[in-house]
Amino acid sequence: MSQLSDLVVELPSDHEITLTRAFDAPRDLVFAAHTRAEHLKRWWGRGNPLDVEIDFRVGGRYRFVEHAPDGNSYGFRGEFREIEEPERIVQTFEYEGMPGHVAVETLVFTEQDGRTVVTGTTRFDTKQERDGMVSSGMEQGAAESYNALAEYLKTLA
């Protein structure tokens, strides 16, 4: 287990990564920030400019393209498999720079005393894919995105 900023990263199995972060905002708002383009483009790409296409329904797809300060663009895509609003989302996740390596993410939103904890568990097909994600800088990128989300949520309160 490691912790960067307020993000806790765990490796519960050889095929999984779990990220946990608490936010000072109600669950409905944090859920909306994960599911609506107008919110996602403000935080998901670590605060970098982000193109967002999202069809938030079971069977719907999403695609995000982050435009990094180094001039590169990074694309990510997936499909929504399960939605239990505002409690749970199951979706696929694929980095377009490594096509064919599709992970399954489960996001769980729990609220307590006006704070919301988001727990995201990503399951990979192999230990090598999981380890590749861990070594990719994913932890820092996720922490930066969730820090951007925390700041953005303050503007919505």
mmCIF file of N, CA, C and O in Angstrom, residues 90-144:
data_model
loop_
_atom_site.group_PDB
_atom_site.id
_atom_site.type_symbol
_atom_site.label_atom_id
_atom_site.label_comp_id
_atom_site.label_asym_id
_atom_site.label_seq_id
_atom_site.Cartn_x
_atom_site.Cartn_y
_atom_site.Cartn_z
ATOM 1 N N VAL A 90 -19.483 0.315 -13.214
ATOM 2 C CA VAL A 90 -18.530 -0.669 -13.729
ATOM 3 C C VAL A 90 -18.323 -0.324 -15.200
ATOM 4 O O VAL A 90 -19.295 -0.195 -15.950
ATOM 5 N N GLN A 91 -17.051 -0.142 -15.574
ATOM 6 C CA GLN A 91 -16.736 0.262 -16.942
ATOM 7 C C GLN A 91 -15.422 -0.362 -17.372
ATOM 8 O O GLN A 91 -14.614 -0.771 -16.544
ATOM 9 N N THR A 92 -15.236 -0.435 -18.672
ATOM 10 C CA THR A 92 -13.931 -0.864 -19.171
ATOM 11 C C THR A 92 -13.054 0.379 -19.301
ATOM 12 O O THR A 92 -13.540 1.512 -19.351
ATOM 13 N N PHE A 93 -11.749 0.131 -19.369
ATOM 14 C CA PHE A 93 -10.770 1.216 -19.487
ATOM 15 C C PHE A 93 -9.650 0.736 -20.386
ATOM 16 O O PHE A 93 -9.080 -0.329 -20.162
ATOM 17 N N GLU A 94 -9.364 1.535 -21.408
ATOM 18 C CA GLU A 94 -8.294 1.190 -22.340
ATOM 19 C C GLU A 94 -7.520 2.452 -22.694
ATOM 20 O O GLU A 94 -8.102 3.450 -23.116
ATOM 21 N N TYR A 95 -6.213 2.390 -22.511
ATOM 22 C CA TYR A 95 -5.326 3.474 -22.939
ATOM 23 C C TYR A 95 -5.059 3.247 -24.421
ATOM 24 O O TYR A 95 -4.600 2.169 -24.815
ATOM 25 N N GLU A 96 -5.361 4.245 -25.237
ATOM 26 C CA GLU A 96 -5.239 4.071 -26.685
ATOM 27 C C GLU A 96 -3.794 3.874 -27.137
ATOM 28 O O GLU A 96 -3.554 3.344 -28.214
ATOM 29 N N GLY A 97 -2.837 4.261 -26.301
ATOM 30 C CA GLY A 97 -1.433 4.040 -26.622
ATOM 31 C C GLY A 97 -1.023 2.589 -26.509
ATOM 32 O O GLY A 97 0.049 2.194 -26.992
ATOM 33 N N MET A 98 -1.864 1.779 -25.872
ATOM 34 C CA MET A 98 -1.626 0.334 -25.752
ATOM 35 C C MET A 98 -2.920 -0.400 -26.080
ATOM 36 O O MET A 98 -3.549 -0.992 -25.205
ATOM 37 N N PRO A 99 -3.362 -0.355 -27.328
ATOM 38 C CA PRO A 99 -4.648 -0.961 -27.689
ATOM 39 C C PRO A 99 -4.670 -2.457 -27.398
ATOM 40 O O PRO A 99 -3.656 -3.139 -27.486
ATOM 41 N N GLY A 100 -5.866 -2.908 -27.028
ATOM 42 C CA GLY A 100 -6.059 -4.324 -26.761
ATOM 43 C C GLY A 100 -5.872 -4.711 -25.306
ATOM 44 O O GLY A 100 -6.219 -5.822 -24.920
ATOM 45 N N HIS A 101 -5.347 -3.811 -24.499
ATOM 46 C CA HIS A 101 -5.174 -4.079 -23.066
ATOM 47 C C HIS A 101 -6.327 -3.393 -22.335
ATOM 48 O O HIS A 101 -6.222 -2.231 -21.948
ATOM 49 N N VAL A 102 -7.420 -4.119 -22.185
ATOM 50 C CA VAL A 102 -8.642 -3.564 -21.619
ATOM 51 C C VAL A 102 -8.798 -4.048 -20.180
ATOM 52 O O VAL A 102 -8.820 -5.246 -19.918
ATOM 53 N N ALA A 103 -8.888 -3.094 -19.269
ATOM 54 C CA ALA A 103 -9.106 -3.401 -17.855
ATOM 55 C C ALA A 103 -10.570 -3.130 -17.520
ATOM 56 O O ALA A 103 -11.274 -2.432 -18.257
ATOM 57 N N VAL A 104 -11.022 -3.677 -16.397
ATOM 58 C CA VAL A 104 -12.387 -3.428 -15.920
ATOM 59 C C VAL A 104 -12.285 -2.675 -14.597
ATOM 60 O O VAL A 104 -11.643 -3.146 -13.656
ATOM 61 N N GLU A 105 -12.906 -1.496 -14.562
ATOM 62 C CA GLU A 105 -12.895 -0.643 -13.374
ATOM 63 C C GLU A 105 -14.255 -0.680 -12.693
ATOM 64 O O GLU A 105 -15.282 -0.584 -13.358
ATOM 65 N N THR A 106 -14.224 -0.769 -11.374
ATOM 66 C CA THR A 106 -15.433 -0.639 -10.561
ATOM 67 C C THR A 106 -15.230 0.537 -9.623
ATOM 68 O O THR A 106 -14.284 0.544 -8.823
ATOM 69 N N LEU A 107 -16.084 1.539 -9.746
ATOM 70 C CA LEU A 107 -16.040 2.708 -8.868
ATOM 71 C C LEU A 107 -17.210 2.624 -7.900
ATOM 72 O O LEU A 107 -18.361 2.438 -8.320
ATOM 73 N N VAL A 108 -16.909 2.762 -6.610
ATOM 74 C CA VAL A 108 -17.939 2.730 -5.575
ATOM 75 C C VAL A 108 -17.889 4.063 -4.836
ATOM 76 O O VAL A 108 -16.814 4.512 -4.414
ATOM 77 N N PHE A 109 -19.054 4.689 -4.686
ATOM 78 C CA PHE A 109 -19.187 5.989 -4.038
ATOM 79 C C PHE A 109 -19.959 5.802 -2.736
ATOM 80 O O PHE A 109 -21.119 5.385 -2.767
ATOM 81 N N THR A 110 -19.326 6.100 -1.609
ATOM 82 C CA THR A 110 -20.001 5.986 -0.314
ATOM 83 C C THR A 110 -19.948 7.332 0.389
ATOM 84 O O THR A 110 -18.917 8.011 0.367
ATOM 85 N N GLU A 111 -21.059 7.712 0.992
ATOM 86 C CA GLU A 111 -21.138 9.008 1.662
ATOM 87 C C GLU A 111 -21.281 8.806 3.161
ATOM 88 O O GLU A 111 -22.031 7.935 3.613
ATOM 89 N N GLN A 112 -20.555 9.636 3.904
ATOM 90 C CA GLN A 112 -20.671 9.632 5.354
ATOM 91 C C GLN A 112 -20.396 11.036 5.855
ATOM 92 O O GLN A 112 -19.351 11.621 5.556
ATOM 93 N N ASP A 113 -21.348 11.587 6.585
ATOM 94 C CA ASP A 113 -21.205 12.912 7.187
ATOM 95 C C ASP A 113 -20.847 13.985 6.160
ATOM 96 O O ASP A 113 -19.996 14.838 6.409
ATOM 97 N N GLY A 114 -21.476 13.935 4.988
ATOM 98 C CA GLY A 114 -21.264 14.952 3.967
ATOM 99 C C GLY A 114 -19.991 14.791 3.149
ATOM 100 O O GLY A 114 -19.716 15.588 2.263
ATOM 101 N N ARG A 115 -19.210 13.761 3.465
ATOM 102 C CA ARG A 115 -17.992 13.461 2.694
ATOM 103 C C ARG A 115 -18.256 12.220 1.856
ATOM 104 O O ARG A 115 -19.035 11.350 2.238
ATOM 105 N N THR A 116 -17.575 12.138 0.729
ATOM 106 C CA THR A 116 -17.748 10.991 -0.150
ATOM 107 C C THR A 116 -16.405 10.308 -0.357
ATOM 108 O O THR A 116 -15.415 10.953 -0.670
ATOM 109 N N VAL A 117 -16.414 8.994 -0.164
ATOM 110 C CA VAL A 117 -15.231 8.185 -0.441
ATOM 111 C C VAL A 117 -15.456 7.486 -1.774
ATOM 112 O O VAL A 117 -16.486 6.835 -1.982
ATOM 113 N N VAL A 118 -14.490 7.654 -2.678
ATOM 114 C CA VAL A 118 -14.517 6.961 -3.959
ATOM 115 C C VAL A 118 -13.466 5.856 -3.890
ATOM 116 O O VAL A 118 -12.297 6.121 -3.619
ATOM 117 N N THR A 119 -13.922 4.623 -4.117
ATOM 118 C CA THR A 119 -13.026 3.479 -4.159
ATOM 119 C C THR A 119 -13.102 2.896 -5.557
ATOM 120 O O THR A 119 -14.166 2.458 -5.998
ATOM 121 N N GLY A 120 -11.977 2.925 -6.242
ATOM 122 C CA GLY A 120 -11.915 2.403 -7.602
ATOM 123 C C GLY A 120 -11.010 1.191 -7.649
ATOM 124 O O GLY A 120 -9.841 1.272 -7.276
ATOM 125 N N THR A 121 -11.564 0.070 -8.095
ATOM 126 C CA THR A 121 -10.770 -1.151 -8.244
ATOM 127 C C THR A 121 -10.694 -1.484 -9.725
ATOM 128 O O THR A 121 -11.717 -1.604 -10.395
ATOM 129 N N THR A 122 -9.461 -1.583 -10.219
ATOM 130 C CA THR A 122 -9.232 -1.915 -11.624
ATOM 131 C C THR A 122 -8.667 -3.318 -11.702
ATOM 132 O O THR A 122 -7.689 -3.637 -11.025
ATOM 133 N N ARG A 123 -9.317 -4.155 -12.513
ATOM 134 C CA ARG A 123 -8.890 -5.551 -12.688
ATOM 135 C C ARG A 123 -8.300 -5.719 -14.083
ATOM 136 O O ARG A 123 -8.925 -5.363 -15.084
ATOM 137 N N PHE A 124 -7.086 -6.269 -14.122
ATOM 138 C CA PHE A 124 -6.357 -6.495 -15.360
ATOM 139 C C PHE A 124 -6.378 -7.986 -15.691
ATOM 140 O O PHE A 124 -6.556 -8.825 -14.812
ATOM 141 N N ASP A 125 -6.144 -8.315 -16.952
ATOM 142 C CA ASP A 125 -6.123 -9.714 -17.370
ATOM 143 C C ASP A 125 -4.918 -10.465 -16.824
ATOM 144 O O ASP A 125 -5.004 -11.670 -16.575
ATOM 145 N N THR A 126 -3.805 -9.761 -16.649
ATOM 146 C CA THR A 126 -2.586 -10.425 -16.186
ATOM 147 C C THR A 126 -1.880 -9.575 -15.138
ATOM 148 O O THR A 126 -2.103 -8.364 -15.044
ATOM 149 N N LYS A 127 -1.014 -10.218 -14.373
ATOM 150 C CA LYS A 127 -0.182 -9.511 -13.397
ATOM 151 C C LYS A 127 0.740 -8.540 -14.120
ATOM 152 O O LYS A 127 0.993 -7.425 -13.643
ATOM 153 N N GLN A 128 1.233 -8.923 -15.288
ATOM 154 C CA GLN A 128 2.117 -8.058 -16.049
ATOM 155 C C GLN A 128 1.419 -6.761 -16.463
ATOM 156 O O GLN A 128 2.025 -5.691 -16.429
ATOM 157 N N GLU A 129 0.148 -6.860 -16.865
ATOM 158 C CA GLU A 129 -0.596 -5.650 -17.219
ATOM 159 C C GLU A 129 -0.792 -4.768 -15.990
ATOM 160 O O GLU A 129 -0.647 -3.545 -16.073
ATOM 161 N N ARG A 130 -1.121 -5.379 -14.859
ATOM 162 C CA ARG A 130 -1.278 -4.605 -13.632
ATOM 163 C C ARG A 130 0.031 -3.916 -13.265
ATOM 164 O O ARG A 130 0.070 -2.726 -12.974
ATOM 165 N N ASP A 131 1.128 -4.672 -13.298
ATOM 166 C CA ASP A 131 2.429 -4.108 -12.939
ATOM 167 C C ASP A 131 2.853 -3.019 -13.919
ATOM 168 O O ASP A 131 3.479 -2.029 -13.520
ATOM 169 N N GLY A 132 2.504 -3.186 -15.188
ATOM 170 C CA GLY A 132 2.794 -2.153 -16.176
ATOM 171 C C GLY A 132 2.064 -0.858 -15.854
ATOM 172 O O GLY A 132 2.625 0.237 -15.983
ATOM 173 N N MET A 133 0.819 -0.970 -15.418
ATOM 174 C CA MET A 133 0.055 0.221 -15.045
ATOM 175 C C MET A 133 0.673 0.875 -13.808
ATOM 176 O O MET A 133 0.837 2.094 -13.760
ATOM 177 N N VAL A 134 1.052 0.062 -12.829
ATOM 178 C CA VAL A 134 1.662 0.596 -11.615
ATOM 179 C C VAL A 134 2.940 1.368 -11.953
ATOM 180 O O VAL A 134 3.194 2.458 -11.421
ATOM 181 N N SER A 135 3.754 0.835 -12.864
ATOM 182 C CA SER A 135 5.038 1.463 -13.192
ATOM 183 C C SER A 135 4.908 2.607 -14.198
ATOM 184 O O SER A 135 5.897 3.266 -14.507
ATOM 185 N N SER A 136 3.704 2.872 -14.687
ATOM 186 C CA SER A 136 3.504 3.878 -15.740
ATOM 187 C C SER A 136 3.420 5.306 -15.214
ATOM 188 O O SER A 136 3.329 6.239 -16.006
ATOM 189 N N GLY A 137 3.407 5.478 -13.911
ATOM 190 C CA GLY A 137 3.161 6.800 -13.351
ATOM 191 C C GLY A 137 1.701 7.019 -13.034
ATOM 192 O O GLY A 137 1.267 8.126 -12.721
ATOM 193 N N MET A 138 0.920 5.939 -13.111
ATOM 194 C CA MET A 138 -0.519 6.004 -12.861
ATOM 195 C C MET A 138 -0.827 6.612 -11.504
ATOM 196 O O MET A 138 -1.754 7.409 -11.371
ATOM 197 N N GLU A 139 -0.058 6.259 -10.479
ATOM 198 C CA GLU A 139 -0.349 6.742 -9.126
ATOM 199 C C GLU A 139 -0.257 8.269 -9.068
ATOM 200 O O GLU A 139 -1.147 8.930 -8.540
ATOM 201 N N GLN A 140 0.790 8.821 -9.635
ATOM 202 C CA GLN A 140 0.936 10.274 -9.622
ATOM 203 C C GLN A 140 -0.154 10.939 -10.452
ATOM 204 O O GLN A 140 -0.740 11.937 -10.042
ATOM 205 N N GLY A 141 -0.442 10.383 -11.626
ATOM 206 C CA GLY A 141 -1.485 10.950 -12.472
ATOM 207 C C GLY A 141 -2.850 10.910 -11.802
ATOM 208 O O GLY A 141 -3.614 11.889 -11.859
ATOM 209 N N ALA A 142 -3.167 9.789 -11.155
ATOM 210 C CA ALA A 142 -4.453 9.670 -10.452
ATOM 211 C C ALA A 142 -4.515 10.658 -9.295
ATOM 212 O O ALA A 142 -5.552 11.302 -9.070
ATOM 213 N N ALA A 143 -3.417 10.787 -8.551
ATOM 214 C CA ALA A 143 -3.391 11.731 -7.428
ATOM 215 C C ALA A 143 -3.590 13.158 -7.929
ATOM 216 O O ALA A 143 -4.354 13.930 -7.336
ATOM 217 N N GLU A 144 -2.931 13.518 -9.034
ATOM 218 C CA GLU A 144 -3.083 14.860 -9.589
ATOM 219 C C GLU A 144 -4.514 15.101 -10.071
ATOM 220 O O GLU A 144 -5.078 16.179 -9.855
#
